[in-house]
PDB file of C-alpha atoms in Angstrom:
ATOM      1  CA  MET S1180      70.591 -23.202  47.341  1.00 60.00           C
ATOM      2  CA  ASN S1181      67.073 -24.437  45.418  1.00 68.00           C
ATOM      3  CA  ASP S1182      66.949 -23.782  41.598  1.00 73.00           C
ATOM      4  CA  PHE S1183      62.828 -22.103  41.820  1.00 84.00           C
ATOM      5  CA  PRO S1184      61.571 -21.544  45.405  1.00 95.00           C
ATOM      6  CA  GLU S1185      58.111 -20.128  45.763  1.00 97.00           C
ATOM      7  CA  VAL S1186      58.929 -18.137  48.503  1.00 98.00           C
ATOM      8  CA  SER S1187      62.532 -16.519  49.414  1.00 98.00           C
ATOM      9  CA  VAL S1188      62.986 -15.946  53.024  1.00 98.00           C
ATOM     10  CA  ILE S1189      65.184 -12.690  54.134  1.00 98.00           C
ATOM     11  CA  ILE S1190      66.664 -13.037  57.745  1.00 97.00           C
ATOM     12  CA  THR S1191      67.774  -9.134  58.489  1.00 95.00           C
ATOM     13  CA  VAL S1192      70.730  -9.936  61.070  1.00 93.00           C
ATOM     14  CA  TYR S1193      72.493  -7.075  63.514  1.00 84.00           C
ATOM     15  CA  ASP S1194      75.512  -8.980  64.997  1.00 70.00           C
ATOM     16  CA  ARG S1195      73.438 -10.864  67.533  1.00 75.00           C
ATOM     17  CA  ASP S1196      74.127 -14.174  68.439  1.00 83.00           C
ATOM     18  CA  LYS S1197      72.117 -15.102  70.853  1.00 85.00           C
ATOM     19  CA  TYR S1198      68.778 -16.026  69.159  1.00 91.00           C
ATOM     20  CA  ILE S1199      70.028 -15.851  65.738  1.00 94.00           C
ATOM     21  CA  TYR S1200      70.419 -20.315  65.526  1.00 94.00           C
ATOM     22  CA  SER S1201      66.857 -20.721  67.444  1.00 94.00           C
ATOM     23  CA  ALA S1202      65.537 -17.974  64.462  1.00 95.00           C
ATOM     24  CA  ILE S1203      66.894 -19.736  61.705  1.00 97.00           C
ATOM     25  CA  ASN S1204      65.833 -23.421  62.683  1.00 97.00           C
ATOM     26  CA  SER S1205      62.662 -21.705  62.751  1.00 97.00           C
ATOM     27  CA  VAL S1206      62.837 -21.410  59.602  1.00 98.00           C
ATOM     28  CA  LEU S1207      64.506 -25.098  58.771  1.00 98.00           C
ATOM     29  CA  ASN S1208      61.853 -26.557  60.528  1.00 97.00           C
ATOM     30  CA  GLN S1209      59.198 -25.446  58.289  1.00 98.00           C
ATOM     31  CA  THR S1210      56.180 -27.938  57.627  1.00 98.00           C
ATOM     32  CA  LEU S1211      56.380 -26.391  53.796  1.00 97.00           C
ATOM     33  CA  ASP S1212      58.334 -29.060  51.294  1.00 96.00           C
ATOM     34  CA  PRO S1213      61.840 -27.161  51.406  1.00 95.00           C
ATOM     35  CA  SER S1214      61.794 -26.874  47.882  1.00 95.00           C
ATOM     36  CA  LYS S1215      59.869 -24.714  47.843  1.00 97.00           C
ATOM     37  CA  TYR S1216      61.629 -22.004  50.240  1.00 97.00           C
ATOM     38  CA  GLU S1217      64.781 -20.648  50.476  1.00 97.00           C
ATOM     39  CA  ILE S1218      66.607 -18.644  53.388  1.00 98.00           C
ATOM     40  CA  LEU S1219      69.074 -15.851  52.680  1.00 98.00           C
ATOM     41  CA  VAL S1220      70.522 -13.910  55.447  1.00 97.00           C
ATOM     42  CA  VAL S1221      71.574 -10.447  54.917  1.00 97.00           C
ATOM     43  CA  GLY S1222      73.629  -8.127  57.724  1.00 94.00           C
ATOM     44  CA  LYS S1223      76.688  -8.054  59.906  1.00 92.00           C
ATOM     45  CA  LEU S1224      77.673 -11.045  61.000  1.00 91.00           C
ATOM     46  CA  GLU S1225      81.284 -11.878  62.200  1.00 89.00           C
ATOM     47  CA  ASN S1226      80.435 -15.189  64.440  1.00 92.00           C
ATOM     48  CA  LYS S1227      82.503 -17.872  62.918  1.00 94.00           C
ATOM     49  CA  GLU S1228      80.428 -20.595  63.939  1.00 95.00           C
ATOM     50  CA  ILE S1229      76.930 -19.027  63.052  1.00 95.00           C
ATOM     51  CA  LEU S1230      78.737 -18.638  59.551  1.00 95.00           C
ATOM     52  CA  ASP S1231      79.629 -22.267  59.437  1.00 96.00           C
ATOM     53  CA  PHE S1232      76.513 -23.329  59.962  1.00 96.00           C
ATOM     54  CA  LEU S1233      74.758 -21.252  57.187  1.00 96.00           C
ATOM     55  CA  ARG S1234      77.369 -22.895  54.844  1.00 96.00           C
ATOM     56  CA  ARG S1235      76.653 -26.408  56.294  1.00 96.00           C
ATOM     57  CA  GLU S1236      72.918 -25.313  55.683  1.00 95.00           C
ATOM     58  CA  ARG S1237      73.188 -24.037  52.430  1.00 94.00           C
ATOM     59  CA  ILE S1238      71.503 -20.634  53.525  1.00 97.00           C
ATOM     60  CA  MET S1239      73.140 -17.844  51.414  1.00 97.00           C
ATOM     61  CA  PHE S1240      74.745 -14.943  53.567  1.00 97.00           C
ATOM     62  CA  ILE S1241      74.935 -11.541  52.211  1.00 97.00           C
ATOM     63  CA  GLU S1242      76.925  -9.226  54.181  1.00 95.00           C
ATOM     64  CA  ASN S1243      76.029  -5.249  54.703  1.00 94.00           C
ATOM     65  CA  LYS S1244      77.151  -3.569  57.644  1.00 90.00           C
ATOM     66  CA  GLU S1245      75.137  -0.557  57.158  1.00 87.00           C
ATOM     67  CA  ARG S1246      72.847   0.715  59.589  1.00 85.00           C
ATOM     68  CA  ALA S1247      69.561   1.231  57.539  1.00 90.00           C
ATOM     69  CA  ILE S1248      67.286  -1.890  56.937  1.00 93.00           C
ATOM     70  CA  GLY S1249      66.779  -0.413  53.312  1.00 94.00           C
ATOM     71  CA  PRO S1250      69.708  -1.198  52.043  1.00 95.00           C
ATOM     72  CA  LYS S1251      70.228  -4.949  53.746  1.00 96.00           C
ATOM     73  CA  ILE S1252      66.823  -5.746  51.349  1.00 97.00           C
ATOM     74  CA  VAL S1253      67.531  -4.144  48.709  1.00 97.00           C
ATOM     75  CA  ASP S1254      71.191  -6.101  48.408  1.00 97.00           C
ATOM     76  CA  ALA S1255      68.923  -9.659  49.480  1.00 98.00           C
ATOM     77  CA  LEU S1256      66.327  -9.304  46.737  1.00 97.00           C
ATOM     78  CA  LYS S1257      68.445  -8.609  44.143  1.00 96.00           C
ATOM     79  CA  MET S1258      69.856 -12.808  44.920  1.00 97.00           C
ATOM     80  CA  ALA S1259      66.419 -13.462  45.680  1.00 97.00           C
ATOM     81  CA  LYS S1260      64.394 -15.809  43.308  1.00 97.00           C
ATOM     82  CA  GLY S1261      61.297 -16.637  45.093  1.00 97.00           C
ATOM     83  CA  ARG S1262      58.137 -15.103  43.687  1.00 97.00           C
ATOM     84  CA  ILE S1263      56.636 -14.177  47.271  1.00 98.00           C
ATOM     85  CA  ILE S1264      59.264 -12.375  50.030  1.00 98.00           C
ATOM     86  CA  SER S1265      58.638 -13.073  53.569  1.00 98.00           C
ATOM     87  CA  PHE S1266      60.841 -11.418  56.382  1.00 98.00           C
ATOM     88  CA  LEU S1267      62.241 -12.625  59.483  1.00 97.00           C
ATOM     89  CA  GLU S1268      63.893  -9.861  62.227  1.00 94.00           C
ATOM     90  CA  ASP S1269      67.104 -12.488  63.766  1.00 93.00           C
ATOM     91  CA  ASP S1270      65.441 -12.243  67.663  1.00 91.00           C
ATOM     92  CA  ASP S1271      62.040 -13.502  66.416  1.00 93.00           C
ATOM     93  CA  LEU S1272      60.419 -16.701  65.089  1.00 95.00           C
ATOM     94  CA  PHE S1273      58.614 -18.539  62.546  1.00 97.00           C
ATOM     95  CA  HIS S1274      56.175 -21.349  63.602  1.00 97.00           C
ATOM     96  CA  PRO S1275      56.041 -24.498  61.763  1.00 98.00           C
ATOM     97  CA  ASP S1276      53.399 -23.594  59.346  1.00 98.00           C
ATOM     98  CA  LYS S1277      54.027 -20.240  58.722  1.00 98.00           C
ATOM     99  CA  LEU S1278      55.482 -20.509  55.663  1.00 98.00           C
ATOM    100  CA  GLU S1279      53.037 -22.815  54.457  1.00 98.00           C
ATOM    101  CA  THR S1280      49.893 -21.047  55.113  1.00 98.00           C
ATOM    102  CA  VAL S1281      51.538 -18.029  53.572  1.00 98.00           C
ATOM    103  CA  ILE S1282      51.912 -20.291  50.754  1.00 97.00           C
ATOM    104  CA  GLU S1283      47.924 -21.715  50.769  1.00 97.00           C
ATOM    105  CA  ASN S1284      46.556 -17.936  50.753  1.00 97.00           C
ATOM    106  CA  PHE S1285      48.820 -16.475  47.758  1.00 98.00           C
ATOM    107  CA  SER S1286      47.841 -19.259  45.610  1.00 96.00           C
ATOM    108  CA  HIS S1287      44.042 -19.840  46.699  1.00 95.00           C
ATOM    109  CA  ASP S1288      44.143 -16.033  45.679  1.00 96.00           C
ATOM    110  CA  LYS S1289      45.870 -14.775  42.934  1.00 95.00           C
ATOM    111  CA  LYS S1290      45.082 -11.013  43.463  1.00 97.00           C
ATOM    112  CA  ILE S1291      46.865 -10.881  47.120  1.00 98.00           C
ATOM    113  CA  GLY S1292      50.011  -9.178  47.285  1.00 98.00           C
ATOM    114  CA  PHE S1293      50.581  -8.883  50.947  1.00 98.00           C
ATOM    115  CA  MET S1294      49.543 -11.016  53.565  1.00 97.00           C
ATOM    116  CA  SER S1295      50.033 -10.131  57.524  1.00 96.00           C
ATOM    117  CA  HIS S1296      49.478 -11.880  60.652  1.00 93.00           C
ATOM    118  CA  PRO S1297      49.649 -11.619  64.380  1.00 90.00           C
ATOM    119  CA  LEU S1298      52.426 -12.628  66.703  1.00 88.00           C
ATOM    120  CA  HIS S1299      53.043 -14.341  69.960  1.00 86.00           C
ATOM    121  CA  ILE S1300      54.975 -12.074  72.644  1.00 85.00           C
ATOM    122  CA  ILE S1301      57.682 -13.927  73.636  1.00 85.00           C
ATOM    123  CA  ASP S1302      60.647 -13.632  76.592  1.00 81.00           C
ATOM    124  CA  ASN S1303      64.232 -14.055  76.219  1.00 80.00           C
ATOM    125  CA  GLU S1304      63.612 -17.163  77.578  1.00 78.00           C
ATOM    126  CA  ASN S1305      60.766 -18.486  75.186  1.00 77.00           C
ATOM    127  CA  ASN S1306      58.336 -18.601  77.343  1.00 78.00           C
ATOM    128  CA  HIS S1307      54.565 -17.095  75.732  1.00 77.00           C
ATOM    129  CA  ASN S1308      52.607 -14.051  77.022  1.00 73.00           C
ATOM    130  CA  THR S1309      48.878 -15.355  77.046  1.00 64.00           C
ATOM    131  CA  LEU S1310      47.636 -11.703  76.606  1.00 59.00           C
ATOM    132  CA  SER S1311      49.356 -11.803  73.525  1.00 58.00           C
ATOM    133  CA  ASN S1312      46.952 -14.861  71.972  1.00 57.00           C
ATOM    134  CA  THR S1313      43.235 -13.545  70.755  1.00 63.00           C
ATOM    135  CA  GLY S1314      41.283 -10.769  70.137  1.00 69.00           C
ATOM    136  CA  TYR S1315      42.633 -10.164  66.567  1.00 82.00           C
ATOM    137  CA  GLN S1316      40.113  -9.959  63.393  1.00 88.00           C
ATOM    138  CA  SER S1317      41.210 -11.268  60.333  1.00 94.00           C
ATOM    139  CA  ILE S1318      40.680  -8.432  57.146  1.00 96.00           C
ATOM    140  CA  TYR S1319      40.898  -8.194  53.539  1.00 97.00           C
ATOM    141  CA  ILE S1320      41.133  -5.441  52.210  1.00 97.00           C
ATOM    142  CA  ASP S1321      39.875  -5.362  47.941  1.00 98.00           C
ATOM    143  CA  LYS S1322      40.823  -2.494  46.001  1.00 96.00           C
ATOM    144  CA  ASN S1323      38.189  -2.671  44.074  1.00 96.00           C
ATOM    145  CA  LYS S1324      35.749  -1.949  46.541  1.00 97.00           C
ATOM    146  CA  PRO S1325      35.184   1.341  48.230  1.00 96.00           C
ATOM    147  CA  ASP S1326      35.801   0.429  51.939  1.00 96.00           C
ATOM    148  CA  LYS S1327      39.631   0.309  51.529  1.00 96.00           C
ATOM    149  CA  LYS S1328      40.667   3.018  53.286  1.00 93.00           C
ATOM    150  CA  GLU S1329      38.347   1.862  56.198  1.00 95.00           C
ATOM    151  CA  ARG S1330      39.934  -1.681  56.085  1.00 95.00           C
ATOM    152  CA  PHE S1331      43.416  -0.235  56.189  1.00 93.00           C
ATOM    153  CA  LEU S1332      42.663   1.726  58.270  1.00 91.00           C
ATOM    154  CA  LYS S1333      41.063  -0.733  60.944  1.00 91.00           C
ATOM    155  CA  ALA S1334      43.699  -3.131  60.253  1.00 91.00           C
ATOM    156  CA  TRP S1335      46.298  -0.567  61.144  1.00 87.00           C
ATOM    157  CA  LYS S1336      44.930   0.149  64.348  1.00 84.00           C
ATOM    158  CA  GLN S1337      44.534  -3.370  65.358  1.00 84.00           C
ATOM    159  CA  GLY S1338      48.351  -3.564  64.451  1.00 78.00           C
ATOM    160  CA  SER S1339      49.524  -1.749  67.704  1.00 68.00           C
ATOM    161  CA  LYS S1340      48.312  -4.924  69.667  1.00 68.00           C
ATOM    162  CA  ALA S1341      49.187  -7.659  67.123  1.00 62.00           C
ATOM    163  CA  ARG S1342      52.844  -7.054  66.724  1.00 72.00           C
ATOM    164  CA  TYR S1343      52.490  -6.067  62.948  1.00 80.00           C
ATOM    165  CA  THR S1344      56.437  -6.462  62.884  1.00 88.00           C
ATOM    166  CA  ALA S1345      58.139  -7.254  59.852  1.00 93.00           C
ATOM    167  CA  SER S1346      58.534 -10.475  60.864  1.00 95.00           C
ATOM    168  CA  THR S1347      55.049 -10.926  59.967  1.00 95.00           C
ATOM    169  CA  VAL S1348      54.949  -9.461  56.596  1.00 97.00           C
ATOM    170  CA  SER S1349      55.089 -11.311  53.062  1.00 98.00           C
ATOM    171  CA  ILE S1350      54.640  -9.695  49.991  1.00 98.00           C
ATOM    172  CA  LEU S1351      55.373 -10.282  46.472  1.00 98.00           C
ATOM    173  CA  LYS S1352      58.747  -9.550  45.134  1.00 98.00           C
ATOM    174  CA  ASP S1353      57.151  -7.535  41.960  1.00 98.00           C
ATOM    175  CA  ILE S1354      55.818  -4.760  44.568  1.00 98.00           C
ATOM    176  CA  LEU S1355      59.522  -4.433  46.260  1.00 97.00           C
ATOM    177  CA  VAL S1356      60.850  -4.235  43.243  1.00 97.00           C
ATOM    178  CA  GLU S1357      58.702  -1.628  41.309  1.00 96.00           C
ATOM    179  CA  ASN S1358      59.398   0.584  44.939  1.00 95.00           C
ATOM    180  CA  ILE S1359      63.254  -0.231  44.846  1.00 95.00           C
ATOM    181  CA  GLY S1360      64.451   2.770  44.949  1.00 93.00           C
ATOM    182  CA  TYR S1361      62.586   4.389  47.925  1.00 93.00           C
ATOM    183  CA  LEU S1362      62.914   1.447  49.605  1.00 94.00           C
ATOM    184  CA  GLN S1363      66.550   1.914  49.140  1.00 92.00           C
ATOM    185  CA  HIS S1364      66.514   4.969  51.918  1.00 91.00           C
ATOM    186  CA  VAL S1365      64.332   3.398  54.332  1.00 91.00           C
ATOM    187  CA  ASN S1366      66.720   3.077  57.802  1.00 87.00           C
ATOM    188  CA  PHE S1367      64.162   1.796  60.002  1.00 82.00           C
ATOM    189  CA  SER S1368      60.968   0.498  60.492  1.00 83.00           C
ATOM    190  CA  PRO S1369      60.734  -1.466  57.327  1.00 92.00           C
ATOM    191  CA  ASP S1370      57.101  -2.841  58.194  1.00 91.00           C
ATOM    192  CA  SER S1371      55.238   0.120  57.688  1.00 89.00           C
ATOM    193  CA  PHE S1372      57.006   0.505  54.084  1.00 92.00           C
ATOM    194  CA  TYR S1373      56.252  -2.956  52.648  1.00 95.00           C
ATOM    195  CA  ILE S1374      52.192  -1.652  54.093  1.00 93.00           C
ATOM    196  CA  PHE S1375      52.039   1.287  52.263  1.00 91.00           C
ATOM    197  CA  VAL S1376      54.215   0.148  49.299  1.00 95.00           C
ATOM    198  CA  SER S1377      51.433  -2.867  49.330  1.00 96.00           C
ATOM    199  CA  PHE S1378      48.452  -0.352  49.847  1.00 95.00           C
ATOM    200  CA  LYS S1379      49.208   1.941  47.318  1.00 94.00           C
ATOM    201  CA  SER S1380      49.913  -1.079  44.607  1.00 97.00           C
ATOM    202  CA  LYS S1381      47.265  -2.998  42.640  1.00 97.00           C
ATOM    203  CA  TYR S1382      46.964  -6.285  44.530  1.00 98.00           C
ATOM    204  CA  ASN S1383      44.948  -7.121  47.504  1.00 98.00           C
ATOM    205  CA  MET S1384      46.132  -7.271  51.076  1.00 98.00           C
ATOM    206  CA  ILE S1385      45.304  -9.938  54.333  1.00 97.00           C
ATOM    207  CA  TYR S1386      45.052  -9.610  57.939  1.00 95.00           C
ATOM    208  CA  SER S1387      44.924 -12.846  58.998  1.00 94.00           C
ATOM    209  CA  ASP S1388      43.413 -13.493  62.953  1.00 91.00           C
ATOM    210  CA  ARG S1389      46.020 -17.095  63.172  1.00 91.00           C
ATOM    211  CA  ASN S1390      49.522 -16.374  65.100  1.00 91.00           C
ATOM    212  CA  LEU S1391      52.135 -17.468  63.036  1.00 95.00           C
ATOM    213  CA  GLY S1392      55.319 -16.045  64.665  1.00 94.00           C
ATOM    214  CA  ASP S1393      56.812 -15.180  67.796  1.00 91.00           C
ATOM    215  CA  PHE S1394      57.871 -11.567  68.360  1.00 89.00           C
ATOM    216  CA  ARG S1395      60.802 -11.638  71.298  1.00 85.00           C
ATOM    217  CA  MET S1396      60.187  -8.356  73.729  1.00 78.00           C
ATOM    218  CA  SER S1397      64.032  -8.136  75.069  1.00 64.00           C
ATOM    219  CA  MET S1398      65.873  -4.803  76.768  1.00 53.00           C
ATOM    220  CA  HIS S1399      67.381  -4.812  73.348  1.00 52.00           C
ATOM    221  CA  SER S1400      63.949  -4.605  71.015  1.00 52.00           C
ATOM    222  CA  LEU S1401      62.618  -2.016  73.994  1.00 43.00           C
ATOM    223  CA  SER S1402      65.933  -0.116  74.067  1.00 39.00           C
ATOM    224  CA  LYS S1403      65.927   0.231  70.403  1.00 47.00           C
ATOM    225  CA  ASN S1404      62.377   1.359  70.170  1.00 46.00           C
ATOM    226  CA  LEU S1405      62.308   3.566  72.872  1.00 39.00           C
ATOM    227  CA  GLU S1406      66.254   5.095  71.355  1.00 44.00           C
ATOM    228  CA  GLU S1407      64.322   5.774  67.849  1.00 46.00           C
ATOM    229  CA  LEU S1408      61.427   6.453  69.147  1.00 43.00           C
ATOM    230  CA  GLY S1409      60.892  10.445  68.168  1.00 46.00           C
ATOM    231  CA  ASN S1410      62.543   9.264  64.345  1.00 48.00           C
ATOM    232  CA  PHE S1411      59.990   6.553  64.516  1.00 45.00           C
ATOM    233  CA  ILE S1412      56.814   8.934  64.988  1.00 43.00           C
ATOM    234  CA  LYS S1413      57.845  11.295  62.450  1.00 49.00           C
ATOM    235  CA  HIS S1414      58.526   8.703  60.068  1.00 50.00           C
ATOM    236  CA  LYS S1415      55.464   7.047  60.900  1.00 52.00           C
ATOM    237  CA  LYS S1416      52.941   9.958  60.585  1.00 51.00           C
ATOM    238  CA  THR S1417      54.886  11.296  57.488  1.00 49.00           C
ATOM    239  CA  ILE S1418      53.913   7.958  54.950  1.00 51.00           C
ATOM    240  CA  PHE S1419      50.780   7.770  56.778  1.00 51.00           C
ATOM    241  CA  ILE S1420      49.740  11.123  55.319  1.00 50.00           C
ATOM    242  CA  LEU S1421      51.365  10.645  52.233  1.00 49.00           C
ATOM    243  CA  PHE S1422      50.209   7.308  51.288  1.00 50.00           C
ATOM    244  CA  LEU S1423      46.506   7.767  52.448  1.00 50.00           C
ATOM    245  CA  SER S1424      46.007  11.819  50.996  1.00 50.00           C
TER     246      SER S1424
END
């Protein structure tokens, strides 16, 4: 465990053992100096081999068996030491240069509080869907510019194609801590929460055009999305109106 990391990577787990090694190893195998980041795994995890693996790699595991995502993130935030928080779902992957790129962006522009990026789509065998690799634009949202809402809406519209999920988000810890009371009650779709609290903060936002990770399109992710579709649409519409009003 690093004493003074710049980035804390929070991996949320749901007792799905099949891909978790790949997810964690994608964070361990970063081009960024390992002393500059830490890994925290939070959620439900009962596989002894995986728990032993976390101990060997000196990765902190925070047990939280709640179904809702918000309380998991809150528990992890209480232990995170980095000023920047990057998220990863347990079946997605970081590309090797993900964290180095995050550090470069936040260090180069001190006004940035949020960064996101497109994801490649992969299947259960890690095969890439080539259609998911192109067509994205870099969007910078300057809070002092009159077109900030227009740029935000442009990024939002691009998001369905670019797969702006929680696994694409890097955000200043301070933004999350300031909204921790709301975060505690987030049941699902945390990416929407991260996006909107960042938009309402004083910090600028950047949507990179670089693919820096992989989104696994599996039957589990499809069934989960279909199961929650009604609540998901209602949730998106509610916070969209709330934060842009």
